[in-house]
Coordinates of C-alpha atoms in Angstrom, one line a residue:
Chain A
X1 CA 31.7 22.6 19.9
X2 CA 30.3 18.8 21.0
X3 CA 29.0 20.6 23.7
X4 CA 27.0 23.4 21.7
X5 CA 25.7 20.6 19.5
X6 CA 24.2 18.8 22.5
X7 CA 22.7 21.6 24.0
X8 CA 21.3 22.9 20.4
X9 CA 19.6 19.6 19.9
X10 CA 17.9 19.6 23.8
X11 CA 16.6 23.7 22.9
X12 CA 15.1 22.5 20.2
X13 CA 13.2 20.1 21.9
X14 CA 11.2 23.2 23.1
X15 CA 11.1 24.6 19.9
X16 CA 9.7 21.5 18.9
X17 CA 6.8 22.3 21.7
X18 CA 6.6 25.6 20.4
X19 CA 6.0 24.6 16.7
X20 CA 4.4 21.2 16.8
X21 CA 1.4 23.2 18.2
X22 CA 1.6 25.9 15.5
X23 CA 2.0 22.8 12.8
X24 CA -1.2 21.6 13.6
X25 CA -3.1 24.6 13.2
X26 CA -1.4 25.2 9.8
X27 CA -1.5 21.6 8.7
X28 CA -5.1 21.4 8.8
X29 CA -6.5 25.1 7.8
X30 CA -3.8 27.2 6.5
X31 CA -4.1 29.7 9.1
X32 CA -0.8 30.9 10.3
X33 CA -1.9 31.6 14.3
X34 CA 0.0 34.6 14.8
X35 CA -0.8 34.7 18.7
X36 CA 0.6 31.6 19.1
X37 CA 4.0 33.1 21.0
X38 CA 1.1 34.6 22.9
X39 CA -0.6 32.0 24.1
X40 CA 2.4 30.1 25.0
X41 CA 3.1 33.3 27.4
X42 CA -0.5 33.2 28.5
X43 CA -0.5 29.7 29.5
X44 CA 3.1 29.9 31.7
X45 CA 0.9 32.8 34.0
X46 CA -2.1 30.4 33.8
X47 CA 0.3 27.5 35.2
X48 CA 1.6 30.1 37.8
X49 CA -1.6 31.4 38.6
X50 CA -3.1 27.6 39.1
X51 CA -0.7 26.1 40.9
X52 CA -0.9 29.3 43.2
X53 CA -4.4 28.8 43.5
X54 CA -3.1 24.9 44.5
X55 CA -0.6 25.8 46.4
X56 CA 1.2 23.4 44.2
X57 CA 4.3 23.1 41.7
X58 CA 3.4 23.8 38.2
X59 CA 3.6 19.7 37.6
X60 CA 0.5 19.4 39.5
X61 CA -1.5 22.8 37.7
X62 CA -0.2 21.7 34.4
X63 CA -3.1 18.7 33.3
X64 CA -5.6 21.3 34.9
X65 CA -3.9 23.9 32.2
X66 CA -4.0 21.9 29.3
X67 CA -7.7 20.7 29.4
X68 CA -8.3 24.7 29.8
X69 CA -6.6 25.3 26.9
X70 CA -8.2 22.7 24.5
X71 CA -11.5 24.2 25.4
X72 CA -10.2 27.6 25.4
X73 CA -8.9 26.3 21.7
X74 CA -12.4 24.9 20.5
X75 CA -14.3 27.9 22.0
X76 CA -12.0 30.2 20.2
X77 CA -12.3 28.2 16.6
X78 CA -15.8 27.9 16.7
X79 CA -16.7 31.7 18.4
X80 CA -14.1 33.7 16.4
X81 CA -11.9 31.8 13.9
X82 CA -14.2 30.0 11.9
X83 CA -16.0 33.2 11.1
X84 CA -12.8 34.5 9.6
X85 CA -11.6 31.6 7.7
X86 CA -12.4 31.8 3.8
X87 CA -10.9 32.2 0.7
X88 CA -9.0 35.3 1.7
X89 CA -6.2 34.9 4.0
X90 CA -5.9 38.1 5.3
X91 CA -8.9 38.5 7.8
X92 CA -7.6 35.9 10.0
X93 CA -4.2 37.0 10.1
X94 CA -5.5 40.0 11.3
X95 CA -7.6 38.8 13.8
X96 CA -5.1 37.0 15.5
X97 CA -2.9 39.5 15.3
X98 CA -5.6 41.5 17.1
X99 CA -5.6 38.6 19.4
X100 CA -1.9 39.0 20.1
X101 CA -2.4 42.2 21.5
X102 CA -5.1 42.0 23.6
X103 CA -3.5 38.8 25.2
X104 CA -0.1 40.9 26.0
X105 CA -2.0 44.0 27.2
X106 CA -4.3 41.8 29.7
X107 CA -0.8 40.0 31.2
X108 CA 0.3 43.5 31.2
X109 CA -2.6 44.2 33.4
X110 CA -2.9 41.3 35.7
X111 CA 0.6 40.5 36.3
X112 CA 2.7 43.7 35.5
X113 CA 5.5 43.6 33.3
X114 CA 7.7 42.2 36.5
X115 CA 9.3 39.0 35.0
X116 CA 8.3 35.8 36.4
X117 CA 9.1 32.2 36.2
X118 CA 7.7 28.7 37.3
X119 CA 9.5 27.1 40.2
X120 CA 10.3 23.6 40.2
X121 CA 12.9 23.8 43.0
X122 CA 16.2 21.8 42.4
X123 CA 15.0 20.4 39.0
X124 CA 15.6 23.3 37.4
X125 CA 19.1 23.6 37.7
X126 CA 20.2 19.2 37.9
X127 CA 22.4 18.0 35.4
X128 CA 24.0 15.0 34.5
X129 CA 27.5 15.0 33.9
X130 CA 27.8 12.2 30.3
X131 CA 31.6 12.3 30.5
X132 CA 34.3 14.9 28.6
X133 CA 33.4 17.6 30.6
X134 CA 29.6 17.7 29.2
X135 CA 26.9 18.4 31.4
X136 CA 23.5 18.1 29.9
X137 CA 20.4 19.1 32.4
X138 CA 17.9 17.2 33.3
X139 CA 15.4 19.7 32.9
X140 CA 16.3 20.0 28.9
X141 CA 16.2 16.5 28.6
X142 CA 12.6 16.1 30.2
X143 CA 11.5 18.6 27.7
X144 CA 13.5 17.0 24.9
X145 CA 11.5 13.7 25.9
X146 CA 8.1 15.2 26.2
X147 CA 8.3 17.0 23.0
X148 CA 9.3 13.7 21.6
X149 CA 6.0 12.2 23.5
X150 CA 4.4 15.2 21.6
X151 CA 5.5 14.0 18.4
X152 CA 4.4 10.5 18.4
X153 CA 1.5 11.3 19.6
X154 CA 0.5 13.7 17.0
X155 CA 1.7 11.5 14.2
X156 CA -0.2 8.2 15.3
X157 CA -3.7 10.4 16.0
X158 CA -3.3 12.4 12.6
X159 CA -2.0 9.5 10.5
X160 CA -4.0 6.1 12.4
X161 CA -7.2 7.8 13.9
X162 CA -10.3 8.5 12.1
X163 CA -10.0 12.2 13.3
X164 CA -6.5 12.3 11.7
X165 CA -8.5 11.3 8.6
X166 CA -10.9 13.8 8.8
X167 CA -7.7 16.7 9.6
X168 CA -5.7 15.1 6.3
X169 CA -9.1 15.3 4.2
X170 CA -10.4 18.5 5.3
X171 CA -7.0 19.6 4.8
X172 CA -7.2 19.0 1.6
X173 CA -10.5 19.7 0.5
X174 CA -12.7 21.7 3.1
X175 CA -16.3 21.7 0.8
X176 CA -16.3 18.3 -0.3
X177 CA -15.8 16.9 3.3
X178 CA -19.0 18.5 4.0
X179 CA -20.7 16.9 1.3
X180 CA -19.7 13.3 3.4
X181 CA -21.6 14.4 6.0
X182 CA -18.7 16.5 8.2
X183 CA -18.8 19.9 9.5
X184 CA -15.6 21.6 8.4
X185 CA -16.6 23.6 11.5
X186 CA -15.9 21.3 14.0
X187 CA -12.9 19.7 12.3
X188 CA -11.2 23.0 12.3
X189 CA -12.2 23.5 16.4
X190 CA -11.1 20.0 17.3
X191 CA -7.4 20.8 15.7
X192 CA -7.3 24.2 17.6
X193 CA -8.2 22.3 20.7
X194 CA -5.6 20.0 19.8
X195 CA -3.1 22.6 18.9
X196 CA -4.1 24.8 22.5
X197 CA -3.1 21.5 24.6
X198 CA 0.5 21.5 22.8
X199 CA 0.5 25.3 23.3
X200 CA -0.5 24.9 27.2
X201 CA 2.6 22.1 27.5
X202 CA 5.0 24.6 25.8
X203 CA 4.1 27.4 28.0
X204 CA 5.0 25.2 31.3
X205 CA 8.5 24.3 29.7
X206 CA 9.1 27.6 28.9
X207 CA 8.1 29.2 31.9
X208 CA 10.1 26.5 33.6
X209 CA 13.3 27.1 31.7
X210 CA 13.2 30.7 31.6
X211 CA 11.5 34.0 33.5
X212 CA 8.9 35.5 31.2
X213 CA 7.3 38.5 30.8
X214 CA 3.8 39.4 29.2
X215 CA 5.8 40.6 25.9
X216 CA 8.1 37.5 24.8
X217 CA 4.8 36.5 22.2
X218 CA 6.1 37.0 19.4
X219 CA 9.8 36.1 19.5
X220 CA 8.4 32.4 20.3
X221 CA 5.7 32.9 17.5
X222 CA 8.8 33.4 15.3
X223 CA 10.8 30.6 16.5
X224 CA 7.7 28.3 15.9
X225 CA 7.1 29.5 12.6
X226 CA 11.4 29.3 12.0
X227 CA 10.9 25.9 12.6
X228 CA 7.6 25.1 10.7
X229 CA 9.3 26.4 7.5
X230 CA 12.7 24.7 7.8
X231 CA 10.6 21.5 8.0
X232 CA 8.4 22.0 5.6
X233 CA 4.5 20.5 6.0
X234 CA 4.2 17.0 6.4
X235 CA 5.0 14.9 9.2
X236 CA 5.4 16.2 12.8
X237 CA 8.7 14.3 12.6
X238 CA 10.0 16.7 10.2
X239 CA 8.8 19.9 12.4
X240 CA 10.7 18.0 15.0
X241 CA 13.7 17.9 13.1
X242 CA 13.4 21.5 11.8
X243 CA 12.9 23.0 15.3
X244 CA 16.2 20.9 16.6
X245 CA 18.2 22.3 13.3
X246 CA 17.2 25.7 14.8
X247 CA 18.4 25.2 18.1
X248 CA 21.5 24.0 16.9
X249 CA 22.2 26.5 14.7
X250 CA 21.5 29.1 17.9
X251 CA 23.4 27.3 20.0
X252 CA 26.5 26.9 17.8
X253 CA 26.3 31.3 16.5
X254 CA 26.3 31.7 20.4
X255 CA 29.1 29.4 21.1
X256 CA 30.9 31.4 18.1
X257 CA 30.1 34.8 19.8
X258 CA 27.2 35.4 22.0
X259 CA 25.8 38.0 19.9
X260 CA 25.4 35.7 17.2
X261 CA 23.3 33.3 18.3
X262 CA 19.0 34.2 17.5
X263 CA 21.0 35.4 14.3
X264 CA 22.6 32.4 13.3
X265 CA 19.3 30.7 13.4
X266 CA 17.7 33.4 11.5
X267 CA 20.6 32.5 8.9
X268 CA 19.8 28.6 8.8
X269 CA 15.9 29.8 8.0
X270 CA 16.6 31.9 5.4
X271 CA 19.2 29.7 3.8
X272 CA 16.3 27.1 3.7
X273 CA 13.7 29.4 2.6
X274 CA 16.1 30.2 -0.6
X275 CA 17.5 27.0 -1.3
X276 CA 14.5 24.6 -0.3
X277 CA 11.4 27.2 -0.5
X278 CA 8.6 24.1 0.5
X279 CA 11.1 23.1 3.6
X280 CA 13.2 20.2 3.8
X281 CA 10.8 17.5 4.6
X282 CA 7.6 18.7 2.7
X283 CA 5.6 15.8 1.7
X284 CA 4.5 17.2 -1.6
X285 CA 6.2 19.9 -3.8
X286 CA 3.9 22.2 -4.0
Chain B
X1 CA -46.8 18.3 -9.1
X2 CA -48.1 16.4 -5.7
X3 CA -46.1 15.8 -2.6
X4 CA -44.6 12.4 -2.0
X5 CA -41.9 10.8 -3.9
X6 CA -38.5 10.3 -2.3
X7 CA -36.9 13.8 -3.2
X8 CA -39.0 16.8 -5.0
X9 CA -37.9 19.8 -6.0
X10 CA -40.3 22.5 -6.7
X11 CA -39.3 26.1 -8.2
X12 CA -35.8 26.4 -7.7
X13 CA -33.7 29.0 -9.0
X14 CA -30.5 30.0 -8.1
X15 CA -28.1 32.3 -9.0
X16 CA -23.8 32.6 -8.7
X17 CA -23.8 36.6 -8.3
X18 CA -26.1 38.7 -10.6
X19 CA -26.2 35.5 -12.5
X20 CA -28.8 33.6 -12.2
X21 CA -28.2 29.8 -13.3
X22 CA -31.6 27.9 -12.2
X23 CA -35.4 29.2 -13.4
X24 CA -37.9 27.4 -11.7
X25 CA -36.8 23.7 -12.1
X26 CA -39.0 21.4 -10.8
X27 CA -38.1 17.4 -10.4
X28 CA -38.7 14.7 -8.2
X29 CA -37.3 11.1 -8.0
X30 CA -39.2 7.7 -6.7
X31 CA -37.7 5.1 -4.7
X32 CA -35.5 3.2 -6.3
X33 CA -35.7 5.2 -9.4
X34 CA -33.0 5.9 -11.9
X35 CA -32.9 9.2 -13.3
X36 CA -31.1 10.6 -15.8
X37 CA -30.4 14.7 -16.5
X38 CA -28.8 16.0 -19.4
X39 CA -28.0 19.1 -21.3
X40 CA -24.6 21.2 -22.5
X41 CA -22.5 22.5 -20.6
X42 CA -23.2 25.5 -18.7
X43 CA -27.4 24.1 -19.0
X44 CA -27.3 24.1 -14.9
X45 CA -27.2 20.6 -14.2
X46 CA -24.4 20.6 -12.0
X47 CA -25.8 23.5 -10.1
X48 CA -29.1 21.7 -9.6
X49 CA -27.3 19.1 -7.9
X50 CA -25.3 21.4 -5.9
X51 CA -29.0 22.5 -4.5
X52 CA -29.9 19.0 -3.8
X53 CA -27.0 18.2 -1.7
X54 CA -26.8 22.0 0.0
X55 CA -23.7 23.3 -1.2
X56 CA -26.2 25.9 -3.7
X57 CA -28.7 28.1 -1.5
X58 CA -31.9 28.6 -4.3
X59 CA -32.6 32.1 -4.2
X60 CA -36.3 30.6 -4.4
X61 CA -37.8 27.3 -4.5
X62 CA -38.3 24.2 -2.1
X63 CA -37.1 20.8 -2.1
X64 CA -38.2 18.0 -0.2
X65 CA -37.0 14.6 1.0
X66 CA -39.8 11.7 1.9
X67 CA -41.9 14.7 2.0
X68 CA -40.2 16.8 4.5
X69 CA -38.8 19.8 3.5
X70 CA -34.7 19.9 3.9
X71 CA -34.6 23.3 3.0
X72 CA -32.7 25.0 6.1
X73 CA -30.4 22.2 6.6
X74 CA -27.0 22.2 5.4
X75 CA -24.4 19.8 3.1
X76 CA -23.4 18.0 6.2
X77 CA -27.3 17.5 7.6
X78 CA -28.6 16.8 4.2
X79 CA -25.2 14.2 3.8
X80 CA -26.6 13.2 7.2
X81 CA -29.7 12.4 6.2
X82 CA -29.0 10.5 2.9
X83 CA -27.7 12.4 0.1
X84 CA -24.5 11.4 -1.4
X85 CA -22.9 13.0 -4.2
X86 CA -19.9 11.9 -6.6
X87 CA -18.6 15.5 -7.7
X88 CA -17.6 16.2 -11.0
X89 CA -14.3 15.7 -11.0
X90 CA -14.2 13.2 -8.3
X91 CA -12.5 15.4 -5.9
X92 CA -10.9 12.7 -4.0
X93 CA -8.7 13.7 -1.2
X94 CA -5.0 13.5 -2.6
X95 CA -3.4 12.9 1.4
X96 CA -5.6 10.1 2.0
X97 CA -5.1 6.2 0.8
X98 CA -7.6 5.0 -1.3
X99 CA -8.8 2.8 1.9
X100 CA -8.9 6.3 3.7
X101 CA -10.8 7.8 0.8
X102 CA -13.7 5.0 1.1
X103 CA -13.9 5.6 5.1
X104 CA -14.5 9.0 4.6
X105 CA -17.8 8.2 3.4
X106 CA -18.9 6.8 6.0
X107 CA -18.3 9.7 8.6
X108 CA -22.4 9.9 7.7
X109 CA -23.1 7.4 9.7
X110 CA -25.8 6.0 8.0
X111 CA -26.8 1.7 8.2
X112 CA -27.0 -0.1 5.4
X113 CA -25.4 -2.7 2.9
X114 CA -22.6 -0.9 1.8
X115 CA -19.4 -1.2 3.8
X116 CA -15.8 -1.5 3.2
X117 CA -16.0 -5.1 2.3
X118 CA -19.3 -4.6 -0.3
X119 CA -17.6 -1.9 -2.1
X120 CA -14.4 -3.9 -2.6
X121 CA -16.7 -6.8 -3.9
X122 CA -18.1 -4.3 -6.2
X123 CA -14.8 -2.9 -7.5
X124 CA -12.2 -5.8 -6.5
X125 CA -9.5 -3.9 -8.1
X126 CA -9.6 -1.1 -5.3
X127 CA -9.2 -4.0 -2.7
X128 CA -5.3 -4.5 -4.3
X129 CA -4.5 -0.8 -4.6
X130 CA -6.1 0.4 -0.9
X131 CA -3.3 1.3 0.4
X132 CA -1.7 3.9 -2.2
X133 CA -2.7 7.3 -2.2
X134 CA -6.0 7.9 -4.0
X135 CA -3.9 10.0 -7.2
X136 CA -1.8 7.3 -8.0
X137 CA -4.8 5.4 -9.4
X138 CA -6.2 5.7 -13.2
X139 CA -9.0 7.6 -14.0
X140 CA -11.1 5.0 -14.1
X141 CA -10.3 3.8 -10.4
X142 CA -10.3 7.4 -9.2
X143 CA -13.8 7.3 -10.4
X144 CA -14.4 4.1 -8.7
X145 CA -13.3 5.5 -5.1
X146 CA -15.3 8.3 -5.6
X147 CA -18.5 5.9 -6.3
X148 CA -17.4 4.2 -3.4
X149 CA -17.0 6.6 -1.4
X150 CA -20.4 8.0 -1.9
X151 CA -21.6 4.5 -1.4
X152 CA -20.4 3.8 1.8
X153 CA -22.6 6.4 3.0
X154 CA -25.9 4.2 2.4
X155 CA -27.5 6.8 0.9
X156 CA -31.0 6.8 -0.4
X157 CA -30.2 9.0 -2.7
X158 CA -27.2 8.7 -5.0
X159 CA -26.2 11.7 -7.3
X160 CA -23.8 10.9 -9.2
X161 CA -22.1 13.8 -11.7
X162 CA -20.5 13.5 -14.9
X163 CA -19.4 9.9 -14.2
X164 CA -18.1 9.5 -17.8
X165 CA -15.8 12.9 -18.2
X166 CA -12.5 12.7 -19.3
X167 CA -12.7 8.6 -19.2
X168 CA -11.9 6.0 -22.1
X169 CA -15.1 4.4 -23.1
X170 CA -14.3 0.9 -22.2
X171 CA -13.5 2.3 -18.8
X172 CA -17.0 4.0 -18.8
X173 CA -18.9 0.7 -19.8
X174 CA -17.0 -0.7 -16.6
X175 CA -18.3 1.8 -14.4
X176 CA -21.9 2.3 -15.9
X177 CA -21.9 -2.0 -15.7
X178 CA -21.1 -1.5 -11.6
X179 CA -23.4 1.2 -11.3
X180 CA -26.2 -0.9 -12.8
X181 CA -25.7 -3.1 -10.0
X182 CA -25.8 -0.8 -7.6
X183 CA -29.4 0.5 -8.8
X184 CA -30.3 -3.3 -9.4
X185 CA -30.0 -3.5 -4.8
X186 CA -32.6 -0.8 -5.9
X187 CA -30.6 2.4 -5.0
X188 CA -32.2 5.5 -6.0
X189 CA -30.0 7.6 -8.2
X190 CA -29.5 10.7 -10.2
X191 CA -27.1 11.0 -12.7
X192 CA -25.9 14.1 -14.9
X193 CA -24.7 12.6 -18.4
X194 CA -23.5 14.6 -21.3
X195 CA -23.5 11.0 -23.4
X196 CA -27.6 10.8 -24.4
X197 CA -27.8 7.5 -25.7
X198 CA -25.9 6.3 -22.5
X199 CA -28.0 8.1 -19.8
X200 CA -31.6 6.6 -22.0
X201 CA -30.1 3.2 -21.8
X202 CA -29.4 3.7 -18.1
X203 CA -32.3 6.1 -16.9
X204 CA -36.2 5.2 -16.2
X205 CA -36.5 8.8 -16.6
X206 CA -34.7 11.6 -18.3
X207 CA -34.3 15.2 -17.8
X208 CA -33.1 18.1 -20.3
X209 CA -31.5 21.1 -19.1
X210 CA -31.8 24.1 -21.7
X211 CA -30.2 27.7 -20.3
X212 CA -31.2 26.8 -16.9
X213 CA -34.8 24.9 -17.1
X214 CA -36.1 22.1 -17.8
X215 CA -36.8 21.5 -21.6
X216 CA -37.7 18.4 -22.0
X217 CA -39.0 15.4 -19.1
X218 CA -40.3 12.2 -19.8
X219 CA -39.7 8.1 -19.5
X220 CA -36.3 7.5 -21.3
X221 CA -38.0 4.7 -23.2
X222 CA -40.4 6.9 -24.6
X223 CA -38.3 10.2 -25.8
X224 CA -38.0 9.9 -29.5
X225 CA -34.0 11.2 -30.0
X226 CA -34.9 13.6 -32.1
X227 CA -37.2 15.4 -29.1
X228 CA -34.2 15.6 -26.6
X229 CA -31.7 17.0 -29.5
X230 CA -33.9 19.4 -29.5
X231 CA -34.3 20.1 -26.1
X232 CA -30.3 20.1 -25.6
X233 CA -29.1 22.6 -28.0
X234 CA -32.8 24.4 -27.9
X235 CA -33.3 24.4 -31.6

């Protein structure tokens, strides 16, 4: 049981990855991103096809990745999503739901539904042995520690950078940041481009940690929003928290019986959408 | 009316919908002036303001700023370029310190005089209370951010709406007694009023807003009270 504890907690440090980048998105402009699991699926083939076209590991493709993917991000809020974005909720949702499919169906295309996976060699597979029989990977830890990085980062440039300030206030109140001399516009763009970079990051742990195919999408959209809602809007710290609380709860319903496990987390969300609807660490009760 | 003055308005109307809220108003401001507009509710004062800082597009009509027209730029350019609003309401941004609130302002990146440090010589008792959340404060210090805020964008002109609403009148003599030293450093400033006597005490010149147009301009000084009763309910 120790040992399902202790590999919960490392799996949610990807689902940490997987839903800081969706927090971001949501935290500053309500829009719930529904390719998200898409885009994390597109940017393990980018990785592969980069460090292809490197003739590298995906280590060395992944800083090239992630600058793609903040511009791809910006391009993408200020081109399509900041059309969309009003008082009604439901255009956006719909275009990145049109989104999500026209990202699966071009992997389809370009890389077949054959499953694939980013090579790192021995790494993958390394553990560490901590004593009573426990074997944590090094792989999982890396990840934990990154999304970690991820974390403090996001928390010290939302809450102790002047662009945090302008995500917080135009967050709260899109029309009278313009009136200060901001364009909500570019706000918005800077936190997809923001959000794309976690996205790009997830995608390389993912890749790295498991074979993927062009239609995973939206099973790590709905791990990323599990974990969003469990935590409740806030603090990244919280999102953190939520997505380990999720991995746990997987790890332990698998440990119980393998056929258990996606469920039991399914369980732990729902149990915190009924009992705590605003998540456990929302800032405000709204 | 000629060209020149800091901002003109000529013509505008505007509308919400089928509804139009604005019939040819024209108005224009001088340097350093202090302008008062007043009227009942629903008379379009707030919406005229909303034209002058962009939020509004008049369905007709020009406005003007040190005789260029502004008309095809929007609330961030005109914000850009030196109008500053304090919204009815104050909309003050509830995630963000009072500190935070103030620094917003200056994200217009305009020179001048006011910076942190001048606005928290002009209200000292936001200096103590910076870093709580913005809500936490009274209405009166709400009020105060929300001046400051505007402030810190050195604006040339300051519109300031409804300063008074929903505050206790020794808190409004506070803030009208800081505002008079803001317009005494020779600030420019437009302010919607529903008290009369206050915004003639305050004003050089004074607006009425009946249903939408102007009813009634004129030096403060000079409006007999029984003239801009008139113009405000239209009797």
């Amino acid at each position: 049981m120790l040992n399902a504890l202790l590999q919960g907690i490392l799996l949610g440090g990807l689902y940490a990855l997987f839903a800081m980048g969706l927090a971001v998105i949501y935290g500053v402009m309500r829009l719930v991103n529904i390719a998200h699991g898409d885009l994390i699926v597109l940017a393990a083939y980018a990785t592969l096809s980069v460090a292809a076209l490197l003739h590298a590991g995906p280590f060395v493709a992944i800083p090239i990745v992630i600058a793609g993917f903040a511009v791809l991000g910006y391009v993408m809020q200020r081109g399509l999503l900041n059309r969309v974005l009003g008082a009604d909720v439901l255009p956006p949702l719909v275009v990145t739901y049109g989104l999500s499919l026209v990202i699966q169906n071009v992997l389809l295309q370009a890389y077949s539904a054959d499953a694939r996976s980013l090579d790192v060699g021995g790494l993958a597979t390394a553990s560490l042995h901590v004593g009573g029989g426990i074997a944590l990977g090094v792989m999982p830890l890396l990840v934990f520690g990154v999304a970690l990085a991820v974390a403090a980062v996001l928390e010290y440039v939302f809450g102790h950078t002047r662009l945090g300030m302008a995500f917080r206030a135009t967050a709260d109140d899109r029309a009278t940041v313009r009136l200060l001399g901001l364009d909500d516009g570019g706000v918005y763009a800077a936190a997809a481009a923001i959000s794309f970079a976690v996205v790009a990051i997830a995608g390389l742990f993912m890749g790295i940690k498991t074979t993927f195919t062009p239609d995973l999408g939206p099973n790590f959209l709905l791990y990323a929003f599990e974990a969003v809602v469990i935590s409740g809007l806030g603090s990244f710290w919280g999102t953190f928290v939520g997505a380990i609380l999720l991995g746990v709860a997987q790890s332990i319903g698998f440990a119980i019986n393998p056929g258990w496990g996606i469920l039991a987390g399914h369980f732990v969300f729902l149990a915190v959408l009924l009992w705590r609807p605003t998540g456990l660490f929302a800032r405000s009760a709204a | 009316m000629s060209a020149g003055g800091l901002l003109v308005a000529q013509g505008i109307c505007a509308a919400y919908g089928d509804v139009q809220a604005l019939f040819d108003v024209d108005f224009r401001i001088e340097a350093g002036e202090r302008v008062a507009i007043v009227g009942a509710n629903g008379a379009g004062k707030s919406t005229f303001l909303a034209t002058l800082t962009g939020a509004v597009r008049p369905t007709r009509g020009s406005v003007s700023l040190d005789g260029a027209v502004i008309d095809r730029t929007d609330a961030p350019q005109r914000a850009r370029m030196g109008v500053a609003l304090v919204p009815e309401g104050r909309r003050l941004f509830p995630s963000l310190s009072v500190e935070e609130n103030l620094r917003m302002g200056a994200f217009a990146r305009r020179a001048g005089p006011w910076t942190l440090a001048s606005v928290y010589e002009l209200f000292p008792v936001l200096a103590q209370r910076r870093a709580l959340p913005a809500t936490k404060l009274s209405g009166g210090q709400q009020q105060m951010v929300a001046i400051g805020r505007a402030l810190m964008a050195n604006p040339r002109l300051l519109l300031c709406d409804e300063l008074s609403l929903g505050l206790a009148p020794v808190v409004i003599k506070d803030v009208y007694r800081a505002l008079a030293r803001v317009c005494d450093g020779g600030q420019a400033i437009v302010f919607v009023e529903q008290d009369v006597e206050l915004a003639r005490r305050m004003s050089d010149r004074t607006y009425c807003f009946l249903h939408g147009r102007v009813a009634l301009e004129g030096a403060s000084q000079a409006l007999a009270r029984e003239q801009i009763s008139a113009a405000y309910f239209g009797v």
